Amino acid sequence: VKKTKIAFVGLGYVGLSTALCLADNGFQVQGFDVDKRKVKALRDGNPLIHEKGIDLMLRRTLRSGKFIPEDGFRDVSESKIIFITVGTPSRPDGSIETEYVESAAREVGKQLRSASGYHLVVVKSTVIPGTTEGKIRPSIERESGRKIGTSLGLASNPEFLHEGAAVYETLHPDALVIGGADKKSSATLKEMYDSFYGKPQPTVLTTIPNAEMMKYAINSGRASQLSFVNTIANYCTRVPGCDYSEVRKGLSLVAKMDGRYLSAGLGFGGSCLPKDARALAAALKTAGVDPALVSSSLTINDNQVNEAIRLAEGIGGGLEGKRVAVLGLAFKAGTDDIRESVSIALVGALLKKRADVHIYDPVAMKNAKALLGSQVTYAKSAKDCIRNSDCAFIATGWDEFLRIRPADFRRLMKSPILVDGRRIYDQRKYLIGKVKIKTIGTCPADESLSPSDAM
Ligand SMILES: NC(=O)c1ccc[n+]([C@@H]2O[C@H](COP(=O)([O-])OP(=O)(O)OC[C@H]3O[C@@H](n4cnc5c(N)ncnc54)[C@H](O)[C@@H]3O)[C@@H](O)[C@H]2O)c1
């Protein structure tokens, strides 16, 4: 099977990570993207994204000739399995933009018109249930002049990787979901994965609409759990002696909630959870199903920024004209992705309050600059960022920020007011170190440790 050529249409976080893992494993992989600048960088060995392990893998697979990035559709039909991994961004009403997947499907269909032999098209992009059968199948069949069946297969294979761990999780998935238009489609994809992993992985073999539905059910469930957790954490912040870290143990050990979605704080962001929850809410509404449970997870999430600002203002008063440091811009540690990052929403809310905002992130500065321009000041380091500030927020849980000791906050800041929006610090240690710290989800029981007394 490893002789099988595989193609990826769309070389973003998902397409590139998966393509490189397959190429590194011995598959011959063609990669297509419409973004000429991206393809040029890839050819030069620059993945353009910060993702653990991806640089080396790119250089290795370019050198071995196993991965060939192209900016035009050329000889796609040489590949037996063609993955569609283009973006499906939000439209203003929350529904997803399907134009990119549809245009990719049309291009692939055209390429398959004069091709011979069996081809399988796999939709890996996240699409609303019904999209693959309702929009992608007709495009491919029309453009190729072939029907899905004996010589042409179609499958949905939703992606569950987390940015920052994309390579690791592609190599070690929890489980695979394969929705096939027919038995041959599912079997062909499963065979490829069996060969890639060397042994069968836990796999849900199902139909295309069920596979699509699973992706939204899982991501929206995760979004709901995170907003539930933040509701509890916000309550903890208000009850002396409550610490969400303790409550979390119960959620994990007694309620057996997924530990990867138990972090309380500023809320979730990124290119998936908010977008998928929004798309599901929009689809539920259209389908006449009450979307309240899904929509409220988004409202709660949006409000976490105000909760963090409330904590800061509770200690130091209004933020207008104050110099405020925001540490962390990526939507989470381990990535340079700032799409829908809560940190960026926090910066926006602070600017609205007319604060003088200084920002720093270990890897996302370039992306932040492209988005925020001259509205903020860019610091060279975390310590440079908090220097002379009136207030600081931890907005992304980078390990690097753990190196800022209480004494550093005291020495560098004008007044050491700190809101830990990601619960990275041991609050007691910082209170004892005379930092006026507020942590989302923690309320000190000991009055002598409360921020006002600690000074
Ligand atoms: N990022 C994640 O963590 C993640 C996880 C699971 C699922 N997904 C889903 O996977 C899909 C891709 O996400 P991503 O984060 O990799 O997106 P991305 O925006 O990083 O990359 C998409 C790529 O597709 C390219 N593209 C667009 N139209 C094209 C076309 N017609 N032909 C060829 N290339 C085209 C773009 O230039 C871009 O490079 C989305 O549907 C997303 O919801 C993403």
Coordinates of C-alpha atoms and ligand atoms in Angstrom, one line a residue:
V1 CA 0.0 0.0 0.0
K2 CA 2.9 2.4 0.7
K3 CA 3.5 2.5 -3.0
T4 CA 0.1 4.2 -3.2
K5 CA 0.4 7.8 -4.1
I6 CA -1.6 10.2 -1.9
A7 CA -2.6 13.8 -2.6
F8 CA -3.6 16.6 -0.2
V9 CA -5.5 19.6 -1.5
G10 CA -5.0 22.3 1.1
L11 CA -1.7 22.5 3.0
G12 CA -2.7 24.3 6.3
Y13 CA -2.4 23.0 9.8
V14 CA -4.3 19.8 9.0
G15 CA -3.2 19.1 5.4
L16 CA 0.5 19.7 6.0
S17 CA 0.7 17.8 9.2
T18 CA -1.0 14.7 7.8
A19 CA 0.7 14.9 4.5
L20 CA 4.2 15.1 6.1
C21 CA 3.5 12.2 8.5
L22 CA 2.4 10.0 5.6
A23 CA 5.4 11.1 3.5
D24 CA 7.8 10.5 6.4
N25 CA 6.3 7.0 6.7
G26 CA 7.2 6.1 3.1
F27 CA 4.1 7.2 1.1
Q28 CA 4.6 9.3 -2.0
V29 CA 2.7 12.5 -1.3
Q30 CA 1.6 15.3 -3.6
G31 CA 0.6 18.5 -1.9
F32 CA -1.5 21.2 -3.5
D33 CA -2.4 24.6 -2.3
V34 CA -3.7 27.7 -4.1
D35 CA -1.5 30.0 -2.0
K36 CA 1.6 30.4 -4.1
R37 CA 3.5 32.1 -1.3
K38 CA 2.9 29.2 1.0
V39 CA 4.0 26.6 -1.6
K40 CA 7.2 28.5 -2.3
A41 CA 8.0 28.6 1.5
L42 CA 7.2 24.9 1.8
R43 CA 9.6 24.1 -1.1
D44 CA 12.2 26.2 0.7
G45 CA 11.7 24.0 3.8
N46 CA 9.8 26.6 5.7
P47 CA 6.4 25.3 7.1
L48 CA 5.2 28.8 7.9
I49 CA 3.4 27.4 11.0
H50 CA 4.7 26.7 14.5
E51 CA 4.0 23.1 15.1
K52 CA 6.2 20.8 17.1
G53 CA 8.4 18.5 14.9
I54 CA 7.1 19.9 11.6
D55 CA 10.2 21.7 10.4
L56 CA 12.4 18.6 10.5
M57 CA 9.8 16.4 8.9
L58 CA 9.3 18.9 6.1
R59 CA 13.0 19.1 5.4
R60 CA 13.4 15.3 5.6
T61 CA 10.5 14.6 3.2
L62 CA 11.6 17.3 0.7
R63 CA 15.1 15.8 0.7
S64 CA 13.8 12.2 0.3
G65 CA 11.5 13.4 -2.5
K66 CA 8.5 11.8 -0.8
F67 CA 6.7 15.1 -0.4
I68 CA 6.2 17.4 -3.4
P69 CA 4.3 20.7 -2.8
E70 CA 2.7 22.3 -5.9
D71 CA 0.8 25.5 -6.4
G72 CA -1.2 24.3 -9.4
F73 CA -3.4 21.2 -9.9
R74 CA -1.2 18.9 -11.8
D75 CA -1.5 15.2 -12.3
V76 CA -3.7 14.8 -9.2
S77 CA -5.1 11.6 -10.7
E78 CA -1.7 10.0 -10.2
S79 CA -2.7 9.7 -6.6
K80 CA -5.1 6.9 -5.7
I81 CA -6.3 8.6 -2.5
I82 CA -7.0 12.4 -2.6
F83 CA -7.6 14.2 0.7
I84 CA -9.5 17.5 0.7
T85 CA -8.0 19.5 3.6
V86 CA -8.9 23.1 2.7
G87 CA -10.4 25.6 5.1
T88 CA -14.1 25.9 6.0
P89 CA -14.2 29.3 7.7
S90 CA -17.2 30.9 9.4
R91 CA -19.6 33.1 7.4
P92 CA -21.0 36.2 9.2
D93 CA -24.1 34.2 10.3
G94 CA -22.0 31.5 11.8
S95 CA -22.6 28.9 9.1
I96 CA -19.5 27.6 7.3
E97 CA -18.2 28.8 4.0
T98 CA -18.2 25.7 1.7
E99 CA -16.8 27.5 -1.4
Y100 CA -13.3 26.2 -0.8
V101 CA -14.2 22.6 -0.4
E102 CA -16.6 22.8 -3.4
S103 CA -14.0 24.4 -5.6
A104 CA -11.4 21.8 -4.5
A105 CA -14.0 19.1 -5.3
R106 CA -14.5 20.6 -8.7
E107 CA -10.8 20.7 -9.5
V108 CA -10.3 17.2 -8.3
G109 CA -13.3 16.1 -10.4
K110 CA -11.8 17.7 -13.5
Q111 CA -8.5 16.0 -12.9
L112 CA -10.2 12.6 -12.7
R113 CA -12.2 13.0 -15.9
S114 CA -9.7 11.3 -18.2
A115 CA -8.1 9.2 -15.5
S116 CA -8.2 5.4 -15.3
G117 CA -8.1 3.1 -12.3
Y118 CA -9.7 3.5 -8.9
H119 CA -9.6 6.8 -7.0
L120 CA -10.9 7.7 -3.6
V121 CA -11.7 11.3 -2.6
V122 CA -11.6 11.8 1.2
V123 CA -13.1 14.9 2.8
K124 CA -11.1 15.7 5.9
S125 CA -12.2 19.4 6.2
T126 CA -14.9 19.9 8.8
V127 CA -18.2 20.2 7.0
I128 CA -21.8 20.3 8.2
P129 CA -23.6 17.0 8.0
G130 CA -25.0 16.6 4.5
T131 CA -22.3 18.6 2.8
T132 CA -20.3 15.8 1.4
E133 CA -23.3 14.0 -0.1
G134 CA -25.2 17.1 -1.0
K135 CA -22.5 19.4 -2.4
I136 CA -19.2 17.5 -2.8
R137 CA -20.5 14.3 -4.4
P138 CA -22.5 16.2 -7.1
S139 CA -19.5 18.4 -7.9
I140 CA -17.1 15.5 -8.3
E141 CA -19.5 13.4 -10.3
R142 CA -20.4 16.2 -12.6
E143 CA -16.8 17.4 -13.3
S144 CA -15.3 13.9 -13.6
G145 CA -18.2 12.4 -15.6
R146 CA -17.9 9.4 -13.3
K147 CA -20.3 8.1 -10.6
I148 CA -19.2 7.2 -7.1
G149 CA -19.1 3.4 -7.2
T150 CA -16.7 0.9 -8.6
S151 CA -14.0 3.2 -10.0
L152 CA -14.5 6.2 -7.8
G153 CA -14.9 6.3 -4.0
L154 CA -15.9 9.0 -1.6
A155 CA -15.3 9.1 2.2
S156 CA -15.5 11.5 5.1
N157 CA -12.6 11.3 7.5
P158 CA -12.9 14.1 10.1
E159 CA -9.8 15.3 11.8
F160 CA -9.4 15.5 15.6
L161 CA -5.8 16.7 16.0
H162 CA -5.0 19.6 18.4
E163 CA -2.8 22.4 17.1
G164 CA 0.6 22.3 18.9
A165 CA 0.4 18.5 18.9
A166 CA -0.6 17.9 15.3
V167 CA 2.3 15.7 14.4
Y168 CA 2.2 13.6 17.6
E169 CA -1.5 13.2 17.4
T170 CA -1.5 12.2 13.8
L171 CA 1.0 9.5 14.7
H172 CA -0.9 8.5 17.9
P173 CA -4.6 9.1 17.3
D174 CA -7.3 8.4 20.0
A175 CA -9.3 6.8 17.2
L176 CA -10.1 7.2 13.6
V177 CA -13.5 8.0 12.1
I178 CA -14.1 6.7 8.5
G179 CA -17.4 7.4 6.9
G180 CA -17.6 5.7 3.5
A181 CA -20.0 6.2 0.6
D182 CA -19.7 2.4 0.1
K183 CA -17.7 -0.6 1.5
K184 CA -14.9 -0.1 -1.0
S185 CA -14.4 3.5 -0.1
S186 CA -14.1 2.7 3.7
A187 CA -12.0 -0.4 3.1
T188 CA -9.5 1.5 0.9
L189 CA -9.0 4.3 3.5
K190 CA -8.8 1.8 6.3
E191 CA -6.2 -0.2 4.4
M192 CA -4.1 2.9 4.0
Y193 CA -4.3 3.7 7.7
D194 CA -3.5 0.1 8.7
S195 CA -0.4 0.3 6.5
F196 CA 0.6 3.7 7.9
Y197 CA 0.2 2.7 11.5
G198 CA 1.5 -0.8 11.0
K199 CA -1.5 -2.2 12.9
P200 CA -5.3 -1.4 13.0
Q201 CA -6.2 1.6 15.1
P202 CA -9.5 1.9 17.0
T203 CA -11.8 3.0 14.2
V204 CA -15.4 4.0 13.9
L205 CA -16.6 2.7 10.5
T206 CA -19.7 4.5 9.5
T207 CA -21.6 6.4 6.8
I208 CA -20.6 9.8 5.5
P209 CA -23.4 11.8 7.3
N210 CA -22.7 10.1 10.6
A211 CA -19.0 10.8 10.4
E212 CA -19.7 14.5 9.7
M213 CA -22.2 14.6 12.5
M214 CA -19.7 13.0 14.9
K215 CA -17.1 15.8 14.4
Y216 CA -19.6 18.5 15.3
A217 CA -21.0 16.5 18.2
I218 CA -17.5 16.0 19.6
N219 CA -16.3 19.6 19.2
S220 CA -19.5 21.2 20.4
G221 CA -19.5 18.8 23.4
R222 CA -16.0 19.9 24.2
A223 CA -17.0 23.6 23.9
S224 CA -19.9 23.0 26.2
Q225 CA -17.8 21.3 28.8
L226 CA -15.3 24.1 28.7
S227 CA -18.0 26.7 29.2
F228 CA -19.5 24.6 32.0
V229 CA -16.1 24.4 33.7
N230 CA -15.7 28.2 33.4
T231 CA -19.1 28.8 34.9
I232 CA -18.0 26.7 37.9
A233 CA -14.6 28.5 38.0
N234 CA -16.3 31.9 37.9
Y235 CA -18.3 30.9 40.9
C236 CA -15.2 29.5 42.7
T237 CA -13.6 33.0 42.2
R238 CA -16.4 34.4 44.4
V239 CA -16.5 31.9 47.2
P240 CA -13.7 32.2 49.8
G241 CA -11.7 29.0 50.1
C242 CA -12.8 27.7 46.7
D243 CA -10.1 26.6 44.3
Y244 CA -11.1 25.3 40.9
S245 CA -8.0 23.0 40.9
E246 CA -9.6 21.0 43.7
V247 CA -13.0 21.0 42.1
R248 CA -11.3 19.8 38.9
K249 CA -10.1 16.7 40.6
G250 CA -13.8 15.7 41.2
L251 CA -14.8 16.4 37.6
S252 CA -11.9 14.3 36.5
L253 CA -12.0 11.4 39.0
V254 CA -15.7 11.2 39.9
A255 CA -17.4 12.5 36.9
K256 CA -14.7 11.2 34.5
M257 CA -14.8 14.2 32.3
D258 CA -12.2 14.5 29.6
G259 CA -9.2 16.0 31.4
R260 CA -8.0 17.7 28.2
Y261 CA -11.1 20.0 28.4
L262 CA -11.1 20.8 32.1
S263 CA -8.8 23.9 32.0
A264 CA -10.6 26.9 33.4
G265 CA -9.7 30.5 32.7
L266 CA -10.2 33.0 29.8
G267 CA -11.9 30.5 27.6
F268 CA -11.4 28.6 24.4
G269 CA -10.4 29.9 21.0
G270 CA -8.6 28.7 17.9
S271 CA -9.8 27.7 14.5
C272 CA -12.1 24.9 15.5
L273 CA -14.1 25.0 18.7
P274 CA -15.7 28.4 18.3
K275 CA -16.2 27.9 14.6
D276 CA -17.7 24.5 14.9
A277 CA -20.0 25.4 17.8
R278 CA -21.2 28.4 15.8
A279 CA -21.8 26.3 12.7
L280 CA -23.7 23.7 14.7
A281 CA -25.8 26.3 16.3
A282 CA -26.7 27.8 12.9
A283 CA -27.4 24.4 11.5
L284 CA -29.6 23.4 14.5
K285 CA -31.6 26.6 14.0
T286 CA -32.1 26.0 10.3
A287 CA -33.2 22.4 11.2
G288 CA -35.7 23.7 13.8
V289 CA -33.8 22.2 16.7
D290 CA -33.3 24.4 19.8
P291 CA -29.7 25.6 19.6
A292 CA -29.6 27.1 23.2
L293 CA -27.2 24.6 24.7
V294 CA -24.6 25.1 21.9
S295 CA -25.1 28.9 21.6
S296 CA -24.8 29.5 25.3
S297 CA -21.4 27.8 25.4
L298 CA -20.3 30.6 23.0
T299 CA -21.9 33.4 25.0
I300 CA -20.3 32.2 28.2
N301 CA -17.0 31.9 26.4
D302 CA -17.1 35.5 25.0
N303 CA -17.8 36.8 28.5
Q304 CA -14.7 35.3 30.1
V305 CA -12.7 38.3 28.8
N306 CA -15.0 40.6 30.8
E307 CA -14.6 38.4 33.9
A308 CA -10.8 38.8 33.7
I309 CA -11.1 42.6 33.3
R310 CA -13.5 42.7 36.2
L311 CA -10.9 41.0 38.3
A312 CA -8.2 43.5 37.3
E313 CA -10.5 46.5 37.9
G314 CA -11.5 45.1 41.2
I315 CA -8.0 45.5 42.5
G316 CA -6.6 48.6 40.6
G317 CA -9.7 50.4 39.4
G318 CA -10.6 51.5 35.8
L319 CA -8.0 50.7 33.1
E320 CA -8.4 53.9 31.0
G321 CA -5.0 55.4 30.3
K322 CA -3.3 52.6 32.3
R323 CA -0.4 50.7 30.8
V324 CA -1.5 47.1 30.6
A325 CA 0.6 44.1 29.6
V326 CA -0.9 41.1 27.9
L327 CA 1.3 38.0 28.0
G328 CA 0.4 35.4 25.4
L329 CA -1.4 36.0 22.1
A330 CA -1.7 32.4 20.6
F331 CA -5.0 30.8 21.3
K332 CA -3.1 28.3 23.4
A333 CA 0.4 27.3 24.2
G334 CA 2.3 25.4 21.6
T335 CA 1.0 27.1 18.5
D336 CA 1.4 30.4 16.7
D337 CA -2.2 30.4 15.6
I338 CA -4.1 33.4 16.8
R339 CA -7.4 32.7 14.9
E340 CA -10.2 33.5 17.4
S341 CA -7.7 33.7 20.2
V342 CA -9.2 34.9 23.4
S343 CA -6.0 36.9 24.0
I344 CA -6.8 39.0 20.9
A345 CA -10.3 39.5 22.2
L346 CA -8.8 40.6 25.5
V347 CA -6.5 43.1 23.7
G348 CA -9.6 44.4 21.8
A349 CA -11.6 44.9 25.0
L350 CA -8.6 46.7 26.7
L351 CA -8.2 49.0 23.7
K352 CA -11.9 49.8 23.9
K353 CA -11.3 50.8 27.5
R354 CA -8.5 53.1 26.2
A355 CA -5.7 51.3 27.9
D356 CA -2.2 51.5 26.6
V357 CA -1.7 47.9 25.7
H358 CA 1.7 46.2 25.5
I359 CA 1.9 42.6 24.2
Y360 CA 4.2 39.7 24.0
D361 CA 4.1 36.1 22.8
P362 CA 7.1 33.7 22.3
V363 CA 6.0 32.6 18.7
A364 CA 2.8 34.5 17.6
M365 CA 4.2 38.1 17.4
K366 CA 4.3 38.1 13.6
N367 CA 0.7 37.0 13.3
A368 CA -0.3 39.5 16.0
K369 CA 1.4 42.3 14.2
A370 CA -0.3 41.5 10.9
L371 CA -3.7 41.7 12.8
L372 CA -3.2 44.5 15.3
G373 CA -0.8 46.9 13.5
S374 CA 0.0 50.0 15.4
Q375 CA -2.8 49.8 18.0
V376 CA -0.5 48.2 20.5
T377 CA 3.1 48.2 21.6
Y378 CA 5.1 45.0 20.8
A379 CA 7.5 43.9 23.6
K380 CA 10.7 42.0 23.0
S381 CA 10.3 39.7 25.9
A382 CA 7.8 38.8 28.7
K383 CA 9.8 40.9 31.2
D384 CA 10.1 43.8 28.7
C385 CA 6.3 43.6 28.3
I386 CA 5.5 44.0 32.0
R387 CA 8.1 46.7 32.6
N388 CA 6.4 49.9 34.0
S389 CA 2.9 48.5 33.6
D390 CA 0.0 49.1 35.9
C391 CA -1.5 45.7 35.3
A392 CA -0.7 42.4 33.6
F393 CA -2.8 39.6 32.2
I394 CA -1.6 36.0 31.6
A395 CA -3.6 35.3 28.4
T396 CA -1.9 32.1 27.0
G397 CA -0.4 29.4 29.3
W398 CA 3.1 29.4 27.9
D399 CA 5.7 27.7 30.2
E400 CA 8.0 30.6 29.6
F401 CA 5.8 32.8 31.8
L402 CA 6.4 30.5 34.8
R403 CA 9.9 32.0 34.9
I404 CA 8.6 35.4 35.9
R405 CA 8.9 35.2 39.7
P406 CA 6.9 37.3 42.2
A407 CA 10.0 39.5 42.7
D408 CA 10.1 40.2 38.9
F409 CA 6.5 41.4 38.8
R410 CA 7.2 43.6 41.9
R411 CA 10.5 45.0 40.6
L412 CA 9.4 45.6 37.0
M413 CA 5.8 46.7 37.2
K414 CA 4.7 50.1 38.3
S415 CA 2.1 48.3 40.5
P416 CA 2.2 44.5 40.6
I417 CA -1.5 43.8 39.7
L418 CA -1.7 40.5 37.9
V419 CA -4.7 38.5 36.5
D420 CA -3.8 34.9 35.9
G421 CA -6.3 34.1 33.1
R422 CA -4.8 30.6 32.5
R423 CA -4.2 29.5 36.1
I424 CA -0.5 28.9 35.5
Y425 CA 0.8 30.3 38.8
D426 CA 0.5 29.0 42.4
Q427 CA -1.5 31.9 43.7
R428 CA -0.4 31.6 47.3
K429 CA 3.3 31.9 46.3
Y430 CA 2.6 35.1 44.4
L431 CA 0.4 36.5 47.2
I432 CA 3.1 35.8 49.7
G433 CA 5.5 37.4 47.2
K434 CA 3.3 40.6 47.5
V435 CA 1.9 40.4 44.0
K436 CA -1.7 41.5 43.8
I437 CA -2.8 38.4 41.9
K438 CA -6.3 37.3 40.9
T439 CA -6.8 33.9 39.4
I440 CA -9.9 33.0 37.5
G441 CA -11.3 30.1 39.6
T442 CA -9.6 30.7 42.9
C443 CA -10.6 32.7 46.0
P444 CA -8.3 32.8 48.9
A445 CA -9.8 31.6 52.2
D446 CA -7.2 33.3 54.3
E447 CA -8.0 37.0 54.5
S448 CA -4.3 37.8 55.4
L449 CA -3.5 36.5 51.9
S450 CA -6.1 38.6 50.0
P451 CA -4.5 41.0 47.6
S452 CA -5.3 44.2 49.5
D453 CA -3.6 43.0 52.7
A454 CA -0.7 41.4 50.9
M455 CA 0.7 44.8 50.0
Ligands
LIG1 N1 -6.6 23.5 12.6 C1 -7.1 22.5 13.3 O1 -6.6 22.2 14.4 C2 -8.2 21.6 12.8 C3 -8.5 20.4 13.4 C4 -9.5 19.6 12.9 C5 -10.1 20.0 11.8 N2 -9.8 21.1 11.1 C6 -10.6 21.4 9.9 O2 -9.7 21.1 8.8 C7 -9.9 22.1 7.7 C8 -8.5 22.8 7.4 O3 -8.1 23.5 8.6 P1 -6.7 24.2 8.7 O4 -6.6 24.7 10.1 O5 -5.7 23.2 8.2 O6 -6.9 25.4 7.6 P2 -5.8 26.4 7.1 O7 -6.6 27.7 6.9 O8 -4.6 26.4 8.0 O9 -5.4 25.8 5.7 C9 -6.3 25.7 4.6 C10 -5.4 25.7 3.3 O10 -6.3 25.4 2.2 C11 -5.8 26.2 1.1 N3 -6.9 26.2 0.1 C12 -8.0 26.9 0.1 N4 -8.7 26.7 -1.0 C13 -8.0 25.8 -1.7 C14 -8.2 25.1 -3.0 N5 -9.4 25.3 -3.7 N6 -7.3 24.3 -3.4 C15 -6.2 24.1 -2.7 N7 -5.9 24.7 -1.5 C16 -6.8 25.5 -1.0 C17 -5.5 27.5 1.8 O11 -4.6 28.3 0.9 C18 -4.8 27.1 3.1 O12 -3.4 26.9 2.9 C19 -11.0 23.0 8.2 O13 -12.2 22.5 7.7 C20 -10.9 22.9 9.7 O14 -12.2 23.2 10.3 C21 -8.8 21.9 11.6

